[in-house]
Tab-separated table of C-alpha atoms and ligand atoms in Angstrom:
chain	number	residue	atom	x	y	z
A	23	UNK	CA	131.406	123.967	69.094
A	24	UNK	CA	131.407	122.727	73.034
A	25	UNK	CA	127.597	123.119	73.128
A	26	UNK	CA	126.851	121.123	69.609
A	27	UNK	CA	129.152	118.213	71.387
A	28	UNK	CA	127.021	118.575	74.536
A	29	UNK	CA	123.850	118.278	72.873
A	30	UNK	CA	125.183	114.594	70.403
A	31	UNK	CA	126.467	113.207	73.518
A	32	UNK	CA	122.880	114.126	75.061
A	33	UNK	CA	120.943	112.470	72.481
A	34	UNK	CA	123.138	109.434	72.078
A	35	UNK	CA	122.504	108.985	76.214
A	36	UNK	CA	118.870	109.772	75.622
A	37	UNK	CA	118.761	107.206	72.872
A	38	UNK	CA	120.905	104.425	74.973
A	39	UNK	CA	118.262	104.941	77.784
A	40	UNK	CA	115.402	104.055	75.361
A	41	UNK	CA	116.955	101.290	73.909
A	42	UNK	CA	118.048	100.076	77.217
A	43	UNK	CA	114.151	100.525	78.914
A	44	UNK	CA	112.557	98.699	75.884
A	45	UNK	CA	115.306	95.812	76.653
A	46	UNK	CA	114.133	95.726	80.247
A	47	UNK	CA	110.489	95.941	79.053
A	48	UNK	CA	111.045	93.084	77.084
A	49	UNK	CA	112.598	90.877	79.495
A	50	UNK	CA	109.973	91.461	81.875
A	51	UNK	CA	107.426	89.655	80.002
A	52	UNK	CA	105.044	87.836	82.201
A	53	UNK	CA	104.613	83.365	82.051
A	54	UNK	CA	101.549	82.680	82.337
A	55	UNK	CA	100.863	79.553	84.588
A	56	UNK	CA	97.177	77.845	84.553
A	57	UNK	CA	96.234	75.183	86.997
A	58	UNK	CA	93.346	72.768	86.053
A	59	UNK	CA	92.271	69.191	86.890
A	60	UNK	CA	89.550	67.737	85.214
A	61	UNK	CA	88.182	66.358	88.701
A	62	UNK	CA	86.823	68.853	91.377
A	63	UNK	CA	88.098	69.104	94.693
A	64	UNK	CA	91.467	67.810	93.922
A	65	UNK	CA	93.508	70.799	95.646
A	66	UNK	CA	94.136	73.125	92.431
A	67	UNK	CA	92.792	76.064	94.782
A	68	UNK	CA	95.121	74.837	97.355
A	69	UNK	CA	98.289	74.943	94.566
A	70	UNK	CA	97.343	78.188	93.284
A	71	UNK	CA	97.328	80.110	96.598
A	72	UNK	CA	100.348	78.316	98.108
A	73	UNK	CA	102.671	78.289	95.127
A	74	UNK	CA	102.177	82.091	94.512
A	75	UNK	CA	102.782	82.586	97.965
A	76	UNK	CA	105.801	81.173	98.121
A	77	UNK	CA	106.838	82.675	94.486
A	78	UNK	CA	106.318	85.737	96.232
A	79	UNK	CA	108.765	85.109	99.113
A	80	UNK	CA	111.410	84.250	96.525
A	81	UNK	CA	111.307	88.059	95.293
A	82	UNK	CA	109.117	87.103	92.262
A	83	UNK	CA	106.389	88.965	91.610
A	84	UNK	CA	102.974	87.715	91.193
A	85	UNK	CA	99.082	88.107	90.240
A	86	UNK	CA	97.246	85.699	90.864
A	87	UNK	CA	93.606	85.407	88.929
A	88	UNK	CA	90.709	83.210	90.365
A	89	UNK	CA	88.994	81.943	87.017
A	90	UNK	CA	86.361	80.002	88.617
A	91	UNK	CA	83.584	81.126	87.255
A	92	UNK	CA	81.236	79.198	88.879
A	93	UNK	CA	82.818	78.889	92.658
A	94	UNK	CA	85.179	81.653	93.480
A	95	UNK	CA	86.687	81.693	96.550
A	96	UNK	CA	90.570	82.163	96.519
A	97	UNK	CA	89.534	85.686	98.384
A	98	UNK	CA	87.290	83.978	101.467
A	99	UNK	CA	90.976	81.497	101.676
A	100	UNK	CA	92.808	84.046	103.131
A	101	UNK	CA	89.822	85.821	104.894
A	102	UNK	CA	89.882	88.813	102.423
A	103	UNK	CA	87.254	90.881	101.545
A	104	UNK	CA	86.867	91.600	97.672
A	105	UNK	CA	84.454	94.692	97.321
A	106	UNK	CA	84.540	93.833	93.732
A	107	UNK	CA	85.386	91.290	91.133
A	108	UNK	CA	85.736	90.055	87.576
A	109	UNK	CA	81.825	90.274	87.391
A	110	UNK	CA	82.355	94.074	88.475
A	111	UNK	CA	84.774	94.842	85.961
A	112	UNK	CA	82.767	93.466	83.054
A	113	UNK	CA	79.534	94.976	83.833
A	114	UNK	CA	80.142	97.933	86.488
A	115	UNK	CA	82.962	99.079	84.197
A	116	UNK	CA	85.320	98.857	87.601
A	117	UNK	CA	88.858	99.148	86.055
A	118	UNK	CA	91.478	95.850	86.923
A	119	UNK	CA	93.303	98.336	89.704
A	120	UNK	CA	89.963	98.788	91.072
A	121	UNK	CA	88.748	94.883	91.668
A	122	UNK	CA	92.486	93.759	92.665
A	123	UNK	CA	93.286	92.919	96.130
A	124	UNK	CA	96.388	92.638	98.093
A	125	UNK	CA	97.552	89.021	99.827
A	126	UNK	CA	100.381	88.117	102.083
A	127	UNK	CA	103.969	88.552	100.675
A	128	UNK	CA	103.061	90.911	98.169
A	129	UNK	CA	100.731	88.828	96.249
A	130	UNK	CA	98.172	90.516	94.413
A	131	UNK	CA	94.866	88.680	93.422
A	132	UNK	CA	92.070	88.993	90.783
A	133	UNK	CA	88.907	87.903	92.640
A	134	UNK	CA	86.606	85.466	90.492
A	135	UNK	CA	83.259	86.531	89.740
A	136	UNK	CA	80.920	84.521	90.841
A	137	UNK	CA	77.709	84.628	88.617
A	138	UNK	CA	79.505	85.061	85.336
A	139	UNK	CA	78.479	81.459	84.261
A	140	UNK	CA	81.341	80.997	81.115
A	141	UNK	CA	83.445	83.374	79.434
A	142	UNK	CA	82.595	81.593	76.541
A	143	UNK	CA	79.409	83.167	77.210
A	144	UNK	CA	80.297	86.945	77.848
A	145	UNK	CA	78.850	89.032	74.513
A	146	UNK	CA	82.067	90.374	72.468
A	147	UNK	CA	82.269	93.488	74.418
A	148	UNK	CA	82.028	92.251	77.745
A	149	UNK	CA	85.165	89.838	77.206
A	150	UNK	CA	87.555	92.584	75.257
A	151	UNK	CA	86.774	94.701	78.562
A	152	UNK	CA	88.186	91.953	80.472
A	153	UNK	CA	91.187	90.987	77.705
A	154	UNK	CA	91.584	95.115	77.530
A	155	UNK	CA	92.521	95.359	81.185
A	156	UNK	CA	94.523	92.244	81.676
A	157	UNK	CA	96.524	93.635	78.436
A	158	UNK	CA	97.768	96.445	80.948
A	159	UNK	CA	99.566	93.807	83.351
A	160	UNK	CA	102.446	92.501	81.062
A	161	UNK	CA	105.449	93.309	82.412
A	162	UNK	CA	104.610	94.313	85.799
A	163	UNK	CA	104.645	90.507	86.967
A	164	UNK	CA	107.168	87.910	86.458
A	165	UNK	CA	104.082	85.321	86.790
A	166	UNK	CA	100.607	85.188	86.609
A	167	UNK	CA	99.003	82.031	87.950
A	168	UNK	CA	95.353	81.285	87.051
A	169	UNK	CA	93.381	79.237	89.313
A	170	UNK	CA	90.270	77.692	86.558
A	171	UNK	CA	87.232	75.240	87.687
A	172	UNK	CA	87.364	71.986	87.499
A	173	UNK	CA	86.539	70.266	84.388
A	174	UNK	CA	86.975	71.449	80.836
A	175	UNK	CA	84.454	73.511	79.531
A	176	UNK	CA	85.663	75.944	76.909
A	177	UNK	CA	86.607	78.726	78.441
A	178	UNK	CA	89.063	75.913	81.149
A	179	UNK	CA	90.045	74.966	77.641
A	180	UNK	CA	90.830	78.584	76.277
A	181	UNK	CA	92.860	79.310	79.500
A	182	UNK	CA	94.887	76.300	79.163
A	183	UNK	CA	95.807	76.584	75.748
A	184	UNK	CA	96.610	79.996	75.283
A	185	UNK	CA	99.398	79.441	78.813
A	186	UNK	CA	102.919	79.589	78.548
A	187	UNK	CA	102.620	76.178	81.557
A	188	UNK	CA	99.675	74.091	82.264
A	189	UNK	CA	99.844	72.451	85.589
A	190	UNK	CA	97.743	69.489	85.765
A	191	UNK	CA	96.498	68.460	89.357
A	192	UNK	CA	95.379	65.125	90.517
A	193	UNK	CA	94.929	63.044	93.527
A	194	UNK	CA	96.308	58.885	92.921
A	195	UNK	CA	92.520	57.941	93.249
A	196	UNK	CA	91.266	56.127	89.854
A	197	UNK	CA	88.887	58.824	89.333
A	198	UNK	CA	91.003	62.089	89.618
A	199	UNK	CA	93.531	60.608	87.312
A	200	UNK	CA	91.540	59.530	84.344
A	201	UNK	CA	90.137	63.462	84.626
A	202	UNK	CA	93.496	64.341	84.322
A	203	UNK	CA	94.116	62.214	81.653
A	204	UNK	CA	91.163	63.409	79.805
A	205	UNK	CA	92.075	67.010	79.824
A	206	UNK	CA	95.530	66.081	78.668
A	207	UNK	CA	94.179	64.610	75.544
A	208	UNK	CA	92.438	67.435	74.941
A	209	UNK	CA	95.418	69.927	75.185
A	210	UNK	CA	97.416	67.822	73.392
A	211	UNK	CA	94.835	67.393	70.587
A	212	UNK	CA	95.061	70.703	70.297
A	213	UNK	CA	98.615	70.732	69.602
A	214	UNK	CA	99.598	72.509	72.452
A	215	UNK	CA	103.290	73.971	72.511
A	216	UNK	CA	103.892	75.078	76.057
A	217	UNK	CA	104.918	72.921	78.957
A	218	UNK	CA	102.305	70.546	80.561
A	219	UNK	CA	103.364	70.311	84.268
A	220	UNK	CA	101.524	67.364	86.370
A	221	UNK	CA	101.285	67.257	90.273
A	222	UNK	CA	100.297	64.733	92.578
A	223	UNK	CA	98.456	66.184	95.443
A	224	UNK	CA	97.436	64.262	98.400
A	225	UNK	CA	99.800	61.212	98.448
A	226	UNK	CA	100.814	59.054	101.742
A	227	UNK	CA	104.346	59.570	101.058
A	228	UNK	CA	107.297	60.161	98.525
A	229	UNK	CA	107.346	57.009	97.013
A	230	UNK	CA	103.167	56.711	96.289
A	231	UNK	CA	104.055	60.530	94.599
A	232	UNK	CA	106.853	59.230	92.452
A	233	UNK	CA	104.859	56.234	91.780
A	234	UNK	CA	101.876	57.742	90.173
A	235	UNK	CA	103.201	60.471	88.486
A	236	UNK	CA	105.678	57.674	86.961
A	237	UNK	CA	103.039	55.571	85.681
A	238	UNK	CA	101.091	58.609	84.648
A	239	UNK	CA	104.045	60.114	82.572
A	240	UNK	CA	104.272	56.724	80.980
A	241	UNK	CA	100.705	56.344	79.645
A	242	UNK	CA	100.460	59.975	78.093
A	243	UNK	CA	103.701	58.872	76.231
A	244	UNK	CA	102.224	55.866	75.353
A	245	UNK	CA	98.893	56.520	74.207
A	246	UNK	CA	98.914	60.680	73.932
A	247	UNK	CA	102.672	60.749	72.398
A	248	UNK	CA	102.730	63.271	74.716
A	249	UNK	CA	105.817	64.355	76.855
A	250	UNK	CA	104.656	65.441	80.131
A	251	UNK	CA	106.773	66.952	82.929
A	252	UNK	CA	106.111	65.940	86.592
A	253	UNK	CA	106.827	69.169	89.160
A	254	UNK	CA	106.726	66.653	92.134
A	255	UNK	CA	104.115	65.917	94.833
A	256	UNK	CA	101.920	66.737	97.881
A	257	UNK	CA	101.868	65.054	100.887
A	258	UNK	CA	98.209	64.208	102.290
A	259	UNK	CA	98.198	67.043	104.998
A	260	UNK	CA	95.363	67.371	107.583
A	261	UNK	CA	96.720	71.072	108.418
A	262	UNK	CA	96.208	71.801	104.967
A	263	UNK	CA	92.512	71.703	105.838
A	264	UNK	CA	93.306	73.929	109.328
A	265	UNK	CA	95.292	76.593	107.651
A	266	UNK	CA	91.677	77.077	105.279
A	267	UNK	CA	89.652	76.983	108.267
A	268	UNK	CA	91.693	79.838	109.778
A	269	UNK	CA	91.618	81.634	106.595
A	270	UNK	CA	95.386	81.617	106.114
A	271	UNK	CA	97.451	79.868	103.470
A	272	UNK	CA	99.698	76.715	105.183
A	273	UNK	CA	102.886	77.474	103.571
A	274	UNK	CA	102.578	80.620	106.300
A	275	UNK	CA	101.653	79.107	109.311
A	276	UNK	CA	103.179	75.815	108.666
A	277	UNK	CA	106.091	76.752	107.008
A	278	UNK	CA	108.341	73.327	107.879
A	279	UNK	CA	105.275	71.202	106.977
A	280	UNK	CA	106.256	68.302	104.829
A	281	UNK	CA	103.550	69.967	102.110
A	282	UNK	CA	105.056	73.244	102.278
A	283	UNK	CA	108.621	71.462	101.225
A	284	UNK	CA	106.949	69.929	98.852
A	285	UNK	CA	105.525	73.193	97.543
A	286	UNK	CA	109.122	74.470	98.044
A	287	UNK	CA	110.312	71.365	95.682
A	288	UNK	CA	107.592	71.911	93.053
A	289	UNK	CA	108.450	75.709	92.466
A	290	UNK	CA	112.574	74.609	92.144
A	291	UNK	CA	111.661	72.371	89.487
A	292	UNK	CA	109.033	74.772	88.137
A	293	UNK	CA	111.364	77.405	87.915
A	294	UNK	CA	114.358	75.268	86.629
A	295	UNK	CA	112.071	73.666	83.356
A	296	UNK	CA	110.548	77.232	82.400
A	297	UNK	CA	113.800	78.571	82.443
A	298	UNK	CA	112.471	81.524	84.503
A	299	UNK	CA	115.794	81.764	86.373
A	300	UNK	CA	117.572	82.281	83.128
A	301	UNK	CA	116.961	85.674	81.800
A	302	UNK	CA	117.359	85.215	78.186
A	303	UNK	CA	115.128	82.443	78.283
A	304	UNK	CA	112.969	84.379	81.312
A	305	UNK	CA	112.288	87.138	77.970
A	306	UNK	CA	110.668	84.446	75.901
A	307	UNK	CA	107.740	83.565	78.105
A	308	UNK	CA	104.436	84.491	75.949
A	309	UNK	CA	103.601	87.477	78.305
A	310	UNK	CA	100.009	88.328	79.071
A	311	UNK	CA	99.795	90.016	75.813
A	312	UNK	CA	100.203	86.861	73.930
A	313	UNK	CA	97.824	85.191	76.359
A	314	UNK	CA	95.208	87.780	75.660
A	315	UNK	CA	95.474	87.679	71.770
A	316	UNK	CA	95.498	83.283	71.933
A	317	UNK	CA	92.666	83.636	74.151
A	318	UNK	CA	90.551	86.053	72.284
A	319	UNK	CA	90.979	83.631	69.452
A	320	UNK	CA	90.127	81.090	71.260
A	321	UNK	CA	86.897	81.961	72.333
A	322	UNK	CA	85.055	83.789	69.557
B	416	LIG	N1	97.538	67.971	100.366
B	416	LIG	C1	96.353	68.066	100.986
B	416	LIG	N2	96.163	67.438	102.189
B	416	LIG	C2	94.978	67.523	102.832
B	416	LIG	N3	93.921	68.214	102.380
B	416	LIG	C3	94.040	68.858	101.194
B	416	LIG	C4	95.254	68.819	100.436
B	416	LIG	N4	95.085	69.559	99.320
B	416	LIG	C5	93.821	70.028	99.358
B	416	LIG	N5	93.190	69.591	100.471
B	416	LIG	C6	91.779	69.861	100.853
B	416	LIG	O1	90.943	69.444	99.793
B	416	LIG	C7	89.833	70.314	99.659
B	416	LIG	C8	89.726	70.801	98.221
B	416	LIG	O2	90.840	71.617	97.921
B	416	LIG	P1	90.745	72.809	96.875
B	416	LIG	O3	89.642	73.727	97.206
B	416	LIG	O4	92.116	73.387	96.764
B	416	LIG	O5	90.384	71.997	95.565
B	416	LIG	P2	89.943	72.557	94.135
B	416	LIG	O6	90.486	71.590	93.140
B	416	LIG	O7	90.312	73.975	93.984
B	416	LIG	O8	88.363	72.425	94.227
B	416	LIG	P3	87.274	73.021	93.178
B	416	LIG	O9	87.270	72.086	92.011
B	416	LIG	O10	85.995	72.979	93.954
B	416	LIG	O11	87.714	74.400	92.805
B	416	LIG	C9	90.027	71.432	100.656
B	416	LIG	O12	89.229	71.174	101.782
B	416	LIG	C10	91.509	71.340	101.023
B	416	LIG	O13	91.714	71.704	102.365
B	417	LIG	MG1	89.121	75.694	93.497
């Protein structure tokens, strides 16, 4: 009688434990964060590295992808040498654990691959290989960042639109902003659902920042109807260019730096809007599975 209790009160802890690791599982679905600016050169390189550095020194954990096809180079940023790379993985058959690299603070980064021109233009079973091994990730990070080229082509535009947050990068020059503005229309033509972030990189000081992004929010309400939420600014920052030079990201060797509070700033409000302090709301982030399955759509 005293073993058939034993063994119910086994299975009802055996069952409690599954119930409670697919709960976990659940909450620990990955956001999926993709930076893009229409313009080139505008510092969404820069973001990408920084922001998941400093992610990572807040305990979260993070991968962070280089998705320039074209001009990868998140790796050479921080002096690391990437044996192998997306382009590796799709045609060597090199598995994601394989190509991925380790950064400061934990990070962990998918180097791009240069010479794949466009994902767009991977045959079927070169891009499932890549979808296939990404699928694995969800759930292991609490963010992936994607760093895309500049401009929108359609595989920029298939990242963007299957993300969980879209920052949008510009400089205040004329130029940089209308790109911005351009791929805003385009995600919002699209009927995008997830949040579009915008940050102002390389201002002269708060009040040119708050300024822009202002007038910025204003005209994608205007003529976009298009709510868009500014994460704050950069401040113009010639050690910004140093901390590249010496391979090493700024928010590390400059950590009181104006720009890295402003990074600091940016991730507050990042973290506050996503609701990725909040773990009920932390559980309904797409996940890298979702991102996969949008972005196979996408593309084919
Ligand atoms: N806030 C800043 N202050 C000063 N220099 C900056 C700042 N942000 C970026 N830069 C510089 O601007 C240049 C371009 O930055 P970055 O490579 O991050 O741009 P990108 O948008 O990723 O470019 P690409 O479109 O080529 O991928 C770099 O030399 C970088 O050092
Ligand atoms: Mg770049």
């Amino acid at each position: 009688m005293r073993d058939q209790a034993e063994k119910l009160r086994e299975m009802a802890l055996n069952l409690k434990q599954e119930i409670e690791a697919e709960i976990s599982r659940d909450l620990r679905h990955s956001r999926v964060v993709v930076i893009s600016s229409g313009k080139g050169g505008v510092g969404k390189s820069t973001l990408a590295l920084n922001l998941s550095i400093k992610l990572c020194t807040r305990g979260m954990k993070v991968i962070l992808m280089d998705a320039d096809m074209g001009l990868a180079n998140l790796d050479v940023m921080l002096g690391l040498v990437a044996k192998y790379n997306i382009y590796h993985m799709v045609q060597e058959k090199k598995t994601l654990a394989d190509i991925t690299i380790s950064g400061p603070e934990g990070l962990k980064i998918i180097p791009g691959g240069s010479g794949i021109s466009e994902l767009a233009n991977l045959k079927e079973n070169e891009l499932k290989r890549i979808l296939v091994e990404l699928r694995k990730l969800d759930g292991a990070y609490d963010y992936m960042i994607i760093d895309t080229g500049a401009g929108i082509s359609k595989s920029v535009m298939a990242f963007l639109l299957a993300a969980d947050d879209i920052i949008v990068i510009t400089t205040p020059e004329p130029t940089a902003i209308t790109d911005a503005y351009s791929t805003i229309k385009n995600v919002a033509k699209n009927a995008f659902k997830g949040n579009i972030f915008l940050v102002v990189n390389r201002v002269a000081n708060d009040s040119e920042g708050i300024l822009v992004a202002e007038k910025f929010k204003l005209v994608c309400q205007k003529f976009l109807s298009c709510e868009i939420k500014i994460l704050g600014h950069i401040e113009n920052e010639p050690l910004i260019g140093e901390g590249i030079r010496r391979q090493k990201a700024f928010v590390q060797i400059y950590p009181r730096s104006t720009a890295s509070r402003n990074i600091n700033a940016i991730i507050d409000r990042m973290i506050e809007v996503s609701g990725m302090n909040v773990p009920d709301l932390k559980a309904k982030s797409g996940g890298i599975r979702k991102f996969i399955e949008k972005m196979a759509g996408l593309i084919k």
